[in-house]
Amino acid sequence: MDIEQFRKAGYQAIDRICDYYYSLEQKPVNSQVPPGYLRELIPPTAPEQGEDFQTIADDYQKLIVPGLTHWQHPNFYAYFPTACTFEGILGDLYATSATNPGFNWACSPACTELEAVVMDWSAKLFGLADHFLNSSEVGGGVMQTTASDSALVAIVAARSRYTSQHPEAKLEDLVIYTTTQTHSLGVKAALVLGLECRSLEVKPEDRFALRGETLRRALAEDAAKGKRPFVLVATVGTTSSGAVDRLGEIGEVLQDHSSIWIHVDAAWAGVTLACPEFRETAQLDHINRHADSFCTNFHKWGLVNFDASTLWVRNRKHLTDALDVTPEFLRTKQGDAGTVIDYRNWHLSLGRRFRSLKVWFVLRSYGAKGFRDYIRKSIDLNTHFAALVRAEPSFSLVTEPAFALTVFRLAPALPTGLPAAAQLAQLNALNRSYYAKLNARPDIYLTQTQLNGTFCIRFAIGAARTTRAHVDRAWAILQEEAAGVLAEWTAQAQEA
Ligand SMILES: *Cc1c(COP(=O)(O)O)cnc(C)c1O
């Protein structure tokens, strides 16, 4: 393809992307194809002779689009939202047009310098303390691929800090602390690093938040066994229920354990820190006081296209001490002089995408106000949805709504005198069949979870095109399917 052919194909691609967005609402939210559908439609080997690009572009529409689940669909309430904005698409397009691996400042000074600035903009948007700013030259921020990578990097830095402070420590005694509600990134990091991971218990009455007391007990037990916890992954906004660990209590307990690193994973909910009214719930003061590292994803609820995970550390030296490997061919005058950031020493890979460009585009186009308005809109819609659930006697909230997430289930009255375990089993069976009905519908997409053995359904708001009318329509669908399963369930109960 030459430049003029690219110009033509590029215009067509943009036209087709616009048509995709115009038609999005008419499409089923999740793909209706069976597993393996594509293998039958695509030859088993790459073509020997190059093909005409128009044919290739048409095949994208014909073969690929039907296999897409439309995360930008206004009726997408599954998992967590994955942001996509046109500003972000254009940022990625420019970034890829100048493709460069950006590992050293000298690779493309703009890549490093824009990232350093945009990370400071973001830190200020979220109210993070000055020590997290790149301009502090002590701490700083870096963009990673995902929150899982951010956590892995933080844990590697924590381990390196710990083993330098405790050279006698044996690796087999090191322990990563998480909770039963921590995202799988904790266990993943433990697998990758060959370390032990301990999930601390959290309770429904604490809304699944880690308490200081639980941590204190675990520390005492592990000390007695000669184990060495060196990092705690705390969460602001867990995936299952939006729980927020009690960072104040955790910080207090860990005051006497200064070699234990606190990583705060706020992959989803961290962006709410842009709004002053959510900073207390999201524990900004405690993050600033206690966290050694903090991560949130712009690519979930933060208007920036996947991937854009932002990680801040209190002290960049712990990252670079753990990850700086500089063979001769990577040495540069500026790097040797220590006057620039070489981001390759702040993450696992060498090369990196130019991600800050899309964040820069989005933050400038929306402004901090537009960003906050967007977060507030999602939370208002969730408050509206939760009120609908609360008002319906056969439904119940499993936990209090968190940010823009509601976790609920069907909970009709059961015969009195039924033992608790039998009640739980009956309601779980009912909700599983309810969820199966919802999951079979093409016009709405939700996902399920389990909290303490209770099967529940998650309703996560945040797609850019979701309006109150969509939420009301979703609620009508939820009620309609509930009426069906409840009628069947009552009929079965009468037969039994
Ligand atoms: C989604 C999520 C993650 C994982 O995010 P990735 O960026 O895909 O690794 C981690 N933690 C929480 C709380 C999440 O909601």
Short mmCIF file of C-alpha atoms and ligand atoms in Angstrom, two decimals:
data_model
loop_
_atom_site.label_atom_id
_atom_site.label_comp_id
_atom_site.label_asym_id
_atom_site.label_seq_id
_atom_site.Cartn_x
_atom_site.Cartn_y
_atom_site.Cartn_z
CA MET A 1 0.00 0.00 0.00
CA ASP A 2 1.45 3.37 -0.93
CA ILE A 3 0.67 6.73 0.65
CA GLU A 4 -2.17 7.58 -1.74
CA GLN A 5 -3.74 4.13 -1.33
CA PHE A 6 -3.48 4.59 2.43
CA ARG A 7 -5.21 7.97 2.17
CA LYS A 8 -8.14 6.35 0.34
CA ALA A 9 -8.34 3.25 2.56
CA GLY A 10 -7.98 5.45 5.63
CA TYR A 11 -10.89 7.70 4.69
CA GLN A 12 -12.98 4.62 4.05
CA ALA A 13 -12.00 3.14 7.40
CA ILE A 14 -13.07 6.30 9.24
CA ASP A 15 -16.37 6.33 7.32
CA ARG A 16 -17.01 2.74 8.27
CA ILE A 17 -16.10 3.35 11.91
CA CYS A 18 -18.63 6.21 11.98
CA ASP A 19 -21.28 3.91 10.46
CA TYR A 20 -20.42 1.34 13.13
CA TYR A 21 -21.12 3.86 15.88
CA TYR A 22 -24.35 5.02 14.21
CA SER A 23 -25.58 1.41 14.02
CA LEU A 24 -24.23 0.25 17.38
CA GLU A 25 -27.53 0.33 19.21
CA GLN A 26 -29.21 -1.88 16.59
CA LYS A 27 -26.65 -4.63 17.10
CA PRO A 28 -26.88 -7.41 19.69
CA VAL A 29 -24.65 -6.44 22.63
CA ASN A 30 -22.75 -9.68 22.76
CA SER A 31 -21.70 -11.71 19.81
CA GLN A 32 -24.04 -14.49 18.74
CA VAL A 33 -21.42 -16.67 17.02
CA PRO A 34 -20.58 -20.22 18.20
CA PRO A 35 -17.04 -21.13 19.33
CA GLY A 36 -14.77 -21.83 16.36
CA TYR A 37 -16.88 -19.82 13.91
CA LEU A 38 -13.92 -18.02 12.42
CA ARG A 39 -11.70 -20.99 11.71
CA GLU A 40 -14.19 -22.16 9.09
CA LEU A 41 -14.27 -18.78 7.39
CA ILE A 42 -10.56 -18.04 7.11
CA PRO A 43 -7.98 -20.13 5.19
CA PRO A 44 -5.59 -22.10 7.41
CA THR A 45 -2.48 -20.38 5.98
CA ALA A 46 -1.60 -16.81 5.03
CA PRO A 47 -2.05 -16.13 1.28
CA GLU A 48 0.97 -16.71 -0.94
CA GLN A 49 0.13 -13.72 -3.13
CA GLY A 50 -0.83 -10.40 -1.56
CA GLU A 51 -4.52 -9.54 -1.78
CA ASP A 52 -6.39 -6.42 -2.75
CA PHE A 53 -6.88 -4.23 0.32
CA GLN A 54 -10.57 -3.57 -0.44
CA THR A 55 -11.24 -7.30 -0.12
CA ILE A 56 -9.41 -7.35 3.21
CA ALA A 57 -11.30 -4.29 4.50
CA ASP A 58 -14.62 -5.86 3.42
CA ASP A 59 -13.73 -9.09 5.21
CA TYR A 60 -13.32 -7.14 8.45
CA GLN A 61 -16.96 -6.09 8.18
CA LYS A 62 -18.16 -9.52 7.02
CA LEU A 63 -16.13 -11.88 9.20
CA ILE A 64 -14.88 -9.97 12.23
CA VAL A 65 -17.63 -7.55 13.24
CA PRO A 66 -20.18 -10.38 13.80
CA GLY A 67 -17.74 -11.94 16.27
CA LEU A 68 -17.38 -8.77 18.31
CA THR A 69 -19.01 -8.14 21.66
CA HIS A 70 -19.81 -4.46 21.61
CA TRP A 71 -18.31 -3.01 24.75
CA GLN A 72 -19.31 0.48 23.62
CA HIS A 73 -22.98 -0.54 23.28
CA PRO A 74 -25.21 1.53 25.57
CA ASN A 75 -26.72 -1.68 27.01
CA PHE A 76 -23.35 -3.11 28.05
CA TYR A 77 -23.39 -3.54 31.83
CA ALA A 78 -21.02 -6.52 32.11
CA TYR A 79 -17.61 -6.66 33.85
CA PHE A 80 -16.49 -3.05 33.95
CA PRO A 81 -16.75 -0.56 31.12
CA THR A 82 -13.87 -0.24 28.66
CA ALA A 83 -13.65 3.34 27.62
CA CYS A 84 -13.47 4.41 24.02
CA THR A 85 -13.54 7.99 22.80
CA PHE A 86 -12.90 9.39 19.34
CA GLU A 87 -10.14 11.52 20.82
CA GLY A 88 -8.55 8.33 22.13
CA ILE A 89 -8.90 6.59 18.75
CA LEU A 90 -7.17 9.51 17.06
CA GLY A 91 -4.44 9.58 19.69
CA ASP A 92 -3.75 5.90 19.03
CA LEU A 93 -3.79 6.50 15.29
CA TYR A 94 -1.14 9.22 15.50
CA ALA A 95 0.87 7.14 17.98
CA THR A 96 0.91 4.18 15.64
CA SER A 97 1.67 6.39 12.64
CA ALA A 98 4.99 7.37 14.22
CA THR A 99 5.53 3.89 15.68
CA ASN A 100 8.52 3.84 17.93
CA PRO A 101 9.37 1.79 20.95
CA GLY A 102 10.10 4.74 23.28
CA PHE A 103 12.26 2.83 25.75
CA ASN A 104 14.83 5.58 26.29
CA TRP A 105 14.39 9.33 26.33
CA ALA A 106 16.62 9.51 23.27
CA CYS A 107 14.37 7.08 21.29
CA SER A 108 11.87 9.90 20.80
CA PRO A 109 12.10 12.62 23.43
CA ALA A 110 8.42 13.53 22.96
CA CYS A 111 7.26 10.04 24.07
CA THR A 112 9.00 10.25 27.41
CA GLU A 113 8.39 13.93 28.05
CA LEU A 114 4.68 13.86 27.18
CA GLU A 115 4.18 10.82 29.40
CA ALA A 116 5.96 12.50 32.31
CA VAL A 117 3.78 15.60 31.93
CA VAL A 118 0.48 13.75 31.35
CA MET A 119 1.14 11.55 34.38
CA ASP A 120 1.55 14.73 36.45
CA TRP A 121 -1.65 16.17 34.97
CA SER A 122 -3.46 12.96 35.91
CA ALA A 123 -1.96 12.86 39.41
CA LYS A 124 -3.23 16.41 39.97
CA LEU A 125 -6.62 15.57 38.46
CA PHE A 126 -6.94 12.77 41.02
CA GLY A 127 -5.59 14.84 43.92
CA LEU A 128 -2.52 12.64 44.46
CA ALA A 129 0.13 14.12 46.74
CA ASP A 130 3.15 15.95 45.36
CA HIS A 131 5.48 13.05 46.13
CA PHE A 132 3.80 11.06 43.32
CA LEU A 133 4.60 13.71 40.71
CA ASN A 134 7.35 13.26 38.15
CA SER A 135 8.26 16.87 38.78
CA SER A 136 9.12 15.87 42.38
CA GLU A 137 12.02 13.86 40.92
CA VAL A 138 11.54 11.46 43.82
CA GLY A 139 8.34 9.59 43.06
CA GLY A 140 6.66 9.57 39.71
CA GLY A 141 4.19 8.08 37.29
CA VAL A 142 4.47 5.69 34.37
CA MET A 143 1.96 4.13 31.99
CA GLN A 144 1.70 0.37 31.99
CA THR A 145 -0.34 -1.96 29.81
CA THR A 146 -2.77 -3.12 32.47
CA ALA A 147 -3.42 -3.02 36.20
CA SER A 148 -2.02 -6.56 36.36
CA ASP A 149 1.29 -5.34 34.97
CA SER A 150 1.20 -2.37 37.32
CA ALA A 151 0.74 -4.67 40.32
CA LEU A 152 3.47 -7.03 39.13
CA VAL A 153 5.90 -4.13 38.74
CA ALA A 154 4.98 -2.76 42.17
CA ILE A 155 5.49 -6.19 43.74
CA VAL A 156 8.88 -6.60 42.04
CA ALA A 157 9.93 -3.20 43.42
CA ALA A 158 8.57 -4.14 46.86
CA ARG A 159 10.53 -7.39 46.84
CA SER A 160 13.71 -5.67 45.81
CA ARG A 161 13.31 -3.05 48.56
CA TYR A 162 12.54 -5.77 51.12
CA THR A 163 15.48 -8.02 50.22
CA SER A 164 17.90 -5.10 50.25
CA GLN A 165 16.68 -4.16 53.73
CA HIS A 166 16.67 -7.82 54.87
CA PRO A 167 19.52 -9.56 53.04
CA GLU A 168 19.08 -12.64 55.24
CA ALA A 169 15.50 -13.21 53.98
CA LYS A 170 14.95 -16.38 51.99
CA LEU A 171 12.70 -16.05 48.95
CA GLU A 172 10.61 -19.03 50.04
CA ASP A 173 9.60 -17.12 53.18
CA LEU A 174 8.31 -14.07 51.33
CA VAL A 175 4.54 -13.64 51.20
CA ILE A 176 2.29 -11.37 49.15
CA TYR A 177 -0.82 -10.27 51.05
CA THR A 178 -4.11 -9.85 49.23
CA THR A 179 -7.71 -10.40 50.30
CA THR A 180 -10.28 -12.89 49.10
CA GLN A 181 -11.71 -10.01 47.03
CA THR A 182 -8.46 -8.90 45.40
CA HIS A 183 -8.42 -9.18 41.63
CA SER A 184 -6.61 -12.26 40.31
CA LEU A 185 -3.61 -10.01 39.65
CA GLY A 186 -2.31 -10.85 43.16
CA VAL A 187 -2.30 -14.57 42.55
CA LYS A 188 -0.94 -14.06 39.04
CA ALA A 189 1.99 -12.04 40.37
CA ALA A 190 2.69 -14.75 42.94
CA LEU A 191 2.68 -17.40 40.20
CA VAL A 192 4.99 -15.38 37.99
CA LEU A 193 7.42 -14.59 40.82
CA GLY A 194 7.25 -18.02 42.43
CA LEU A 195 6.17 -16.51 45.74
CA GLU A 196 3.49 -17.39 48.24
CA CYS A 197 0.26 -15.42 48.27
CA ARG A 198 -2.03 -15.23 51.30
CA SER A 199 -5.63 -14.00 50.85
CA LEU A 200 -6.87 -12.38 54.02
CA GLU A 201 -10.51 -12.84 54.98
CA VAL A 202 -13.01 -10.02 54.59
CA LYS A 203 -16.56 -10.04 55.92
CA PRO A 204 -19.96 -9.16 54.47
CA GLU A 205 -20.69 -6.96 57.51
CA ASP A 206 -17.61 -4.89 56.58
CA ARG A 207 -18.87 -4.75 53.01
CA PHE A 208 -15.97 -6.99 52.01
CA ALA A 209 -13.32 -4.45 53.03
CA LEU A 210 -10.05 -5.52 54.66
CA ARG A 211 -9.88 -4.36 58.29
CA GLY A 212 -6.77 -3.49 60.25
CA GLU A 213 -7.53 -6.13 62.87
CA THR A 214 -7.52 -8.96 60.30
CA LEU A 215 -4.19 -7.74 59.00
CA ARG A 216 -2.73 -7.47 62.49
CA ARG A 217 -3.70 -11.07 63.26
CA ALA A 218 -2.23 -12.36 59.99
CA LEU A 219 1.05 -10.53 60.65
CA ALA A 220 1.34 -12.11 64.08
CA GLU A 221 0.58 -15.60 62.72
CA ASP A 222 3.10 -15.27 59.93
CA ALA A 223 5.79 -13.82 62.20
CA ALA A 224 5.38 -16.88 64.45
CA LYS A 225 5.89 -19.14 61.42
CA GLY A 226 8.96 -17.23 60.23
CA LYS A 227 7.10 -15.98 57.16
CA ARG A 228 7.87 -12.56 55.73
CA PRO A 229 4.98 -10.61 54.24
CA PHE A 230 6.59 -7.83 52.17
CA VAL A 231 3.74 -6.32 50.20
CA LEU A 232 0.01 -5.81 50.64
CA VAL A 233 -2.21 -5.33 47.61
CA ALA A 234 -5.14 -3.26 48.86
CA THR A 235 -8.09 -2.41 46.65
CA VAL A 236 -10.23 0.67 46.18
CA GLY A 237 -13.25 -0.70 44.30
CA THR A 238 -13.03 -4.50 44.07
CA THR A 239 -14.17 -6.21 40.92
CA SER A 240 -16.94 -8.28 42.50
CA SER A 241 -18.64 -5.64 44.62
CA GLY A 242 -16.72 -2.35 44.58
CA ALA A 243 -15.41 -2.87 48.13
CA VAL A 244 -12.89 -0.38 49.48
CA ASP A 245 -10.28 -1.74 51.89
CA ARG A 246 -9.84 0.35 55.07
CA LEU A 247 -6.60 2.02 54.13
CA GLY A 248 -6.51 4.14 57.28
CA GLU A 249 -6.57 1.07 59.53
CA ILE A 250 -4.14 -0.76 57.26
CA GLY A 251 -1.72 2.16 57.30
CA GLU A 252 -1.88 2.32 61.06
CA VAL A 253 -1.14 -1.39 61.47
CA LEU A 254 1.71 -1.23 58.99
CA GLN A 255 3.29 1.78 60.66
CA ASP A 256 5.45 -0.63 62.65
CA HIS A 257 6.26 -2.66 59.54
CA SER A 258 7.87 -0.07 57.32
CA SER A 259 9.40 -2.64 54.99
CA ILE A 260 5.94 -3.85 53.91
CA TRP A 261 4.96 -2.08 50.71
CA ILE A 262 1.36 -0.96 50.21
CA HIS A 263 0.15 -1.14 46.63
CA VAL A 264 -3.32 0.30 46.07
CA ASP A 265 -5.13 -1.24 43.13
CA ALA A 266 -7.91 1.11 42.04
CA ALA A 267 -8.05 -0.14 38.47
CA TRP A 268 -11.71 0.66 38.06
CA ALA A 269 -12.73 3.13 40.77
CA GLY A 270 -9.59 5.25 40.95
CA VAL A 271 -10.90 7.67 38.32
CA THR A 272 -13.62 8.80 40.73
CA LEU A 273 -10.85 10.66 42.59
CA ALA A 274 -11.23 13.32 39.91
CA CYS A 275 -14.43 14.38 41.74
CA PRO A 276 -13.85 15.96 45.16
CA GLU A 277 -17.10 14.49 46.51
CA PHE A 278 -15.88 10.89 46.03
CA ARG A 279 -12.42 11.38 47.48
CA GLU A 280 -13.40 10.41 50.98
CA THR A 281 -15.10 7.18 49.84
CA ALA A 282 -12.14 6.37 47.61
CA GLN A 283 -9.81 7.21 50.54
CA LEU A 284 -7.61 9.76 48.87
CA ASP A 285 -6.05 11.00 52.11
CA HIS A 286 -5.06 7.49 53.11
CA ILE A 287 -3.68 6.74 49.64
CA ASN A 288 -1.54 9.86 49.88
CA ARG A 289 -0.42 9.05 53.38
CA HIS A 290 0.20 5.31 53.16
CA ALA A 291 0.48 4.00 49.60
CA ASP A 292 3.89 3.18 48.18
CA SER A 293 2.25 2.76 44.81
CA PHE A 294 -1.14 3.47 43.32
CA CYS A 295 -2.72 2.27 40.09
CA THR A 296 -5.83 3.20 38.18
CA ASN A 297 -6.84 2.44 34.61
CA PHE A 298 -7.90 5.19 32.26
CA HIS A 299 -8.94 2.39 29.96
CA LYS A 300 -11.81 1.22 32.12
CA TRP A 301 -13.99 4.11 33.18
CA GLY A 302 -11.59 6.92 32.27
CA LEU A 303 -12.50 7.72 28.65
CA VAL A 304 -9.20 6.47 27.19
CA ASN A 305 -9.09 3.52 24.80
CA PHE A 306 -7.43 0.32 25.97
CA ASP A 307 -4.64 0.22 27.03
CA ALA A 308 -3.75 2.96 29.50
CA SER A 309 -3.00 1.82 33.03
CA THR A 310 -1.41 4.52 35.16
CA LEU A 311 0.97 3.62 38.00
CA TRP A 312 2.47 6.04 40.48
CA VAL A 313 5.20 5.29 43.00
CA ARG A 314 6.25 7.21 46.06
CA ASN A 315 9.91 6.61 45.29
CA ARG A 316 11.06 5.87 41.75
CA LYS A 317 14.40 4.58 43.00
CA HIS A 318 12.70 1.39 44.20
CA LEU A 319 11.46 0.75 40.67
CA THR A 320 14.72 1.47 38.95
CA ASP A 321 16.79 -0.39 41.57
CA ALA A 322 14.68 -3.45 40.80
CA LEU A 323 14.44 -3.08 37.03
CA ASP A 324 17.40 -1.14 35.70
CA VAL A 325 19.45 -3.25 33.34
CA THR A 326 21.64 -1.17 31.05
CA PRO A 327 23.76 -3.09 28.54
CA GLU A 328 26.17 -1.02 26.50
CA PHE A 329 23.87 -0.76 23.47
CA LEU A 330 21.18 0.93 25.56
CA ARG A 331 23.47 3.53 27.09
CA THR A 332 22.89 7.13 26.08
CA LYS A 333 24.56 10.39 26.95
CA GLN A 334 21.38 11.72 28.62
CA GLY A 335 20.69 8.47 30.47
CA ASP A 336 24.25 8.32 31.82
CA ALA A 337 23.99 11.93 32.94
CA GLY A 338 20.81 11.07 34.86
CA THR A 339 19.03 14.13 33.49
CA VAL A 340 16.16 12.22 31.82
CA ILE A 341 13.70 9.44 32.60
CA ASP A 342 14.41 6.20 30.75
CA TYR A 343 11.02 4.55 31.13
CA ARG A 344 12.38 1.11 30.17
CA ASN A 345 13.58 0.91 33.80
CA TRP A 346 10.06 1.52 35.13
CA HIS A 347 8.35 -1.56 33.67
CA LEU A 348 8.98 -5.11 32.53
CA SER A 349 9.44 -4.88 28.80
CA LEU A 350 11.95 -2.81 26.92
CA GLY A 351 9.75 -1.27 24.21
CA ARG A 352 6.54 0.51 24.99
CA ARG A 353 3.61 2.09 23.20
CA PHE A 354 3.18 5.85 23.00
CA ARG A 355 0.09 5.80 25.23
CA SER A 356 0.27 9.25 26.72
CA LEU A 357 -0.79 10.82 23.43
CA LYS A 358 -4.36 9.53 23.69
CA VAL A 359 -4.59 10.52 27.37
CA TRP A 360 -3.37 13.99 26.43
CA PHE A 361 -5.97 14.26 23.64
CA VAL A 362 -8.79 13.12 25.94
CA LEU A 363 -7.88 15.31 28.91
CA ARG A 364 -7.56 18.37 26.69
CA SER A 365 -10.71 17.75 24.71
CA TYR A 366 -12.91 16.94 27.74
CA GLY A 367 -11.14 19.16 30.23
CA ALA A 368 -11.10 18.18 33.89
CA LYS A 369 -14.70 19.36 34.09
CA GLY A 370 -15.85 17.14 31.22
CA PHE A 371 -14.02 14.20 32.81
CA ARG A 372 -15.72 14.76 36.16
CA ASP A 373 -19.13 15.25 34.51
CA TYR A 374 -18.74 11.89 32.82
CA ILE A 375 -17.91 10.07 36.07
CA ARG A 376 -20.80 11.81 37.84
CA LYS A 377 -23.23 10.87 35.09
CA SER A 378 -22.40 7.16 35.48
CA ILE A 379 -22.74 7.34 39.26
CA ASP A 380 -26.07 9.18 39.01
CA LEU A 381 -27.38 6.50 36.65
CA ASN A 382 -26.28 3.82 39.08
CA THR A 383 -27.98 5.57 41.97
CA HIS A 384 -31.14 5.64 39.88
CA PHE A 385 -30.80 1.94 39.04
CA ALA A 386 -30.14 0.94 42.64
CA ALA A 387 -33.26 2.84 43.75
CA LEU A 388 -35.33 0.84 41.24
CA VAL A 389 -33.92 -2.43 42.60
CA ARG A 390 -34.46 -1.37 46.19
CA ALA A 391 -38.12 -0.52 45.54
CA GLU A 392 -38.95 -3.95 44.09
CA PRO A 393 -39.79 -6.47 46.85
CA SER A 394 -38.67 -9.59 44.96
CA PHE A 395 -35.19 -8.09 44.34
CA SER A 396 -32.49 -7.31 46.84
CA LEU A 397 -29.15 -5.55 46.86
CA VAL A 398 -26.39 -7.92 47.94
CA THR A 399 -24.14 -5.04 49.02
CA GLU A 400 -24.63 -1.30 49.02
CA PRO A 401 -24.12 0.19 45.55
CA ALA A 402 -20.50 1.20 45.02
CA PHE A 403 -19.61 4.06 42.66
CA ALA A 404 -21.30 2.93 39.42
CA LEU A 405 -21.77 -0.74 40.33
CA THR A 406 -24.86 -2.44 41.74
CA VAL A 407 -24.76 -6.06 42.87
CA PHE A 408 -28.19 -7.61 43.28
CA ARG A 409 -30.17 -10.80 43.16
CA LEU A 410 -33.70 -12.08 43.22
CA ALA A 411 -34.76 -12.69 46.81
CA PRO A 412 -38.45 -13.56 47.03
CA ALA A 413 -39.93 -14.59 50.37
CA LEU A 414 -39.16 -18.22 51.27
CA PRO A 415 -41.20 -20.58 53.46
CA THR A 416 -40.47 -19.77 57.09
CA GLY A 417 -38.43 -22.26 59.10
CA LEU A 418 -36.14 -23.20 56.19
CA PRO A 419 -32.52 -23.59 57.44
CA ALA A 420 -30.10 -20.88 56.26
CA ALA A 421 -28.07 -23.27 54.09
CA ALA A 422 -31.23 -24.47 52.30
CA GLN A 423 -32.36 -20.88 51.78
CA LEU A 424 -29.02 -19.98 50.26
CA ALA A 425 -29.08 -23.03 47.99
CA GLN A 426 -32.64 -22.29 46.80
CA LEU A 427 -31.94 -18.65 46.10
CA ASN A 428 -28.68 -19.46 44.35
CA ALA A 429 -30.46 -21.96 42.09
CA LEU A 430 -33.18 -19.40 41.36
CA ASN A 431 -30.64 -16.70 40.53
CA ARG A 432 -28.59 -19.02 38.35
CA SER A 433 -31.61 -19.74 36.19
CA TYR A 434 -32.47 -16.05 36.20
CA TYR A 435 -28.98 -15.15 35.08
CA ALA A 436 -29.09 -17.83 32.36
CA LYS A 437 -32.21 -16.15 30.94
CA LEU A 438 -30.58 -12.73 31.02
CA ASN A 439 -27.41 -14.06 29.48
CA ALA A 440 -29.35 -15.54 26.57
CA ARG A 441 -30.72 -12.12 25.59
CA PRO A 442 -29.02 -10.28 22.77
CA ASP A 443 -30.19 -6.84 23.90
CA ILE A 444 -28.47 -6.54 27.28
CA TYR A 445 -25.24 -7.85 28.79
CA LEU A 446 -24.53 -8.34 32.50
CA THR A 447 -22.11 -10.63 34.34
CA GLN A 448 -22.42 -12.67 37.52
CA THR A 449 -20.30 -13.06 40.61
CA GLN A 450 -20.27 -14.85 43.98
CA LEU A 451 -19.94 -13.13 47.32
CA ASN A 452 -19.49 -15.39 50.31
CA GLY A 453 -21.28 -18.22 48.55
CA THR A 454 -24.11 -15.98 47.36
CA PHE A 455 -24.65 -16.01 43.62
CA CYS A 456 -25.30 -12.47 42.44
CA ILE A 457 -25.63 -10.36 39.35
CA ARG A 458 -23.54 -7.27 38.63
CA PHE A 459 -24.81 -4.17 36.88
CA ALA A 460 -21.85 -1.93 35.98
CA ILE A 461 -22.55 1.39 34.31
CA GLY A 462 -20.02 3.43 32.39
CA ALA A 463 -20.37 2.98 28.63
CA ALA A 464 -20.24 6.47 27.13
CA ARG A 465 -23.62 6.16 25.35
CA THR A 466 -25.70 4.81 28.23
CA THR A 467 -28.54 7.19 29.15
CA ARG A 468 -31.29 7.06 31.72
CA ALA A 469 -33.64 5.71 29.04
CA HIS A 470 -31.27 2.76 28.49
CA VAL A 471 -31.13 2.04 32.21
CA ASP A 472 -34.93 2.16 32.45
CA ARG A 473 -35.20 -0.20 29.49
CA ALA A 474 -32.65 -2.53 31.10
CA TRP A 475 -34.68 -2.51 34.30
CA ALA A 476 -37.84 -3.37 32.32
CA ILE A 477 -35.98 -6.35 30.80
CA LEU A 478 -34.73 -7.44 34.23
CA GLN A 479 -38.26 -7.31 35.62
CA GLU A 480 -39.76 -9.12 32.66
CA GLU A 481 -37.27 -12.02 32.94
CA ALA A 482 -37.67 -12.06 36.71
CA ALA A 483 -41.44 -12.42 36.39
CA GLY A 484 -40.89 -15.47 34.15
CA VAL A 485 -38.44 -17.30 36.43
CA LEU A 486 -40.39 -16.41 39.57
CA ALA A 487 -43.60 -17.83 38.08
CA GLU A 488 -41.82 -21.09 37.17
CA TRP A 489 -40.22 -21.25 40.59
CA THR A 490 -43.53 -20.75 42.43
CA ALA A 491 -45.19 -23.43 40.26
CA GLN A 492 -42.36 -25.89 41.08
CA ALA A 493 -42.57 -25.09 44.79
CA GLN A 494 -46.30 -25.84 44.77
CA GLU A 495 -45.79 -29.17 43.01
CA ALA A 496 -43.10 -30.19 45.53
C1 LIG B 1 -10.30 -4.82 36.05
C2 LIG B 1 -9.54 -4.86 37.28
C3 LIG B 1 -8.22 -5.28 37.29
C4 LIG B 1 -7.52 -5.83 36.09
O1 LIG B 1 -7.31 -4.90 35.13
P1 LIG B 1 -6.29 -5.13 33.94
O2 LIG B 1 -5.90 -3.75 33.60
O3 LIG B 1 -7.06 -5.79 32.86
O4 LIG B 1 -5.16 -5.97 34.42
C5 LIG B 1 -7.54 -5.23 38.47
N1 LIG B 1 -8.12 -4.81 39.60
C6 LIG B 1 -9.39 -4.40 39.64
C7 LIG B 1 -9.98 -3.93 40.92
C8 LIG B 1 -10.14 -4.41 38.47
O5 LIG B 1 -11.42 -4.01 38.50
#
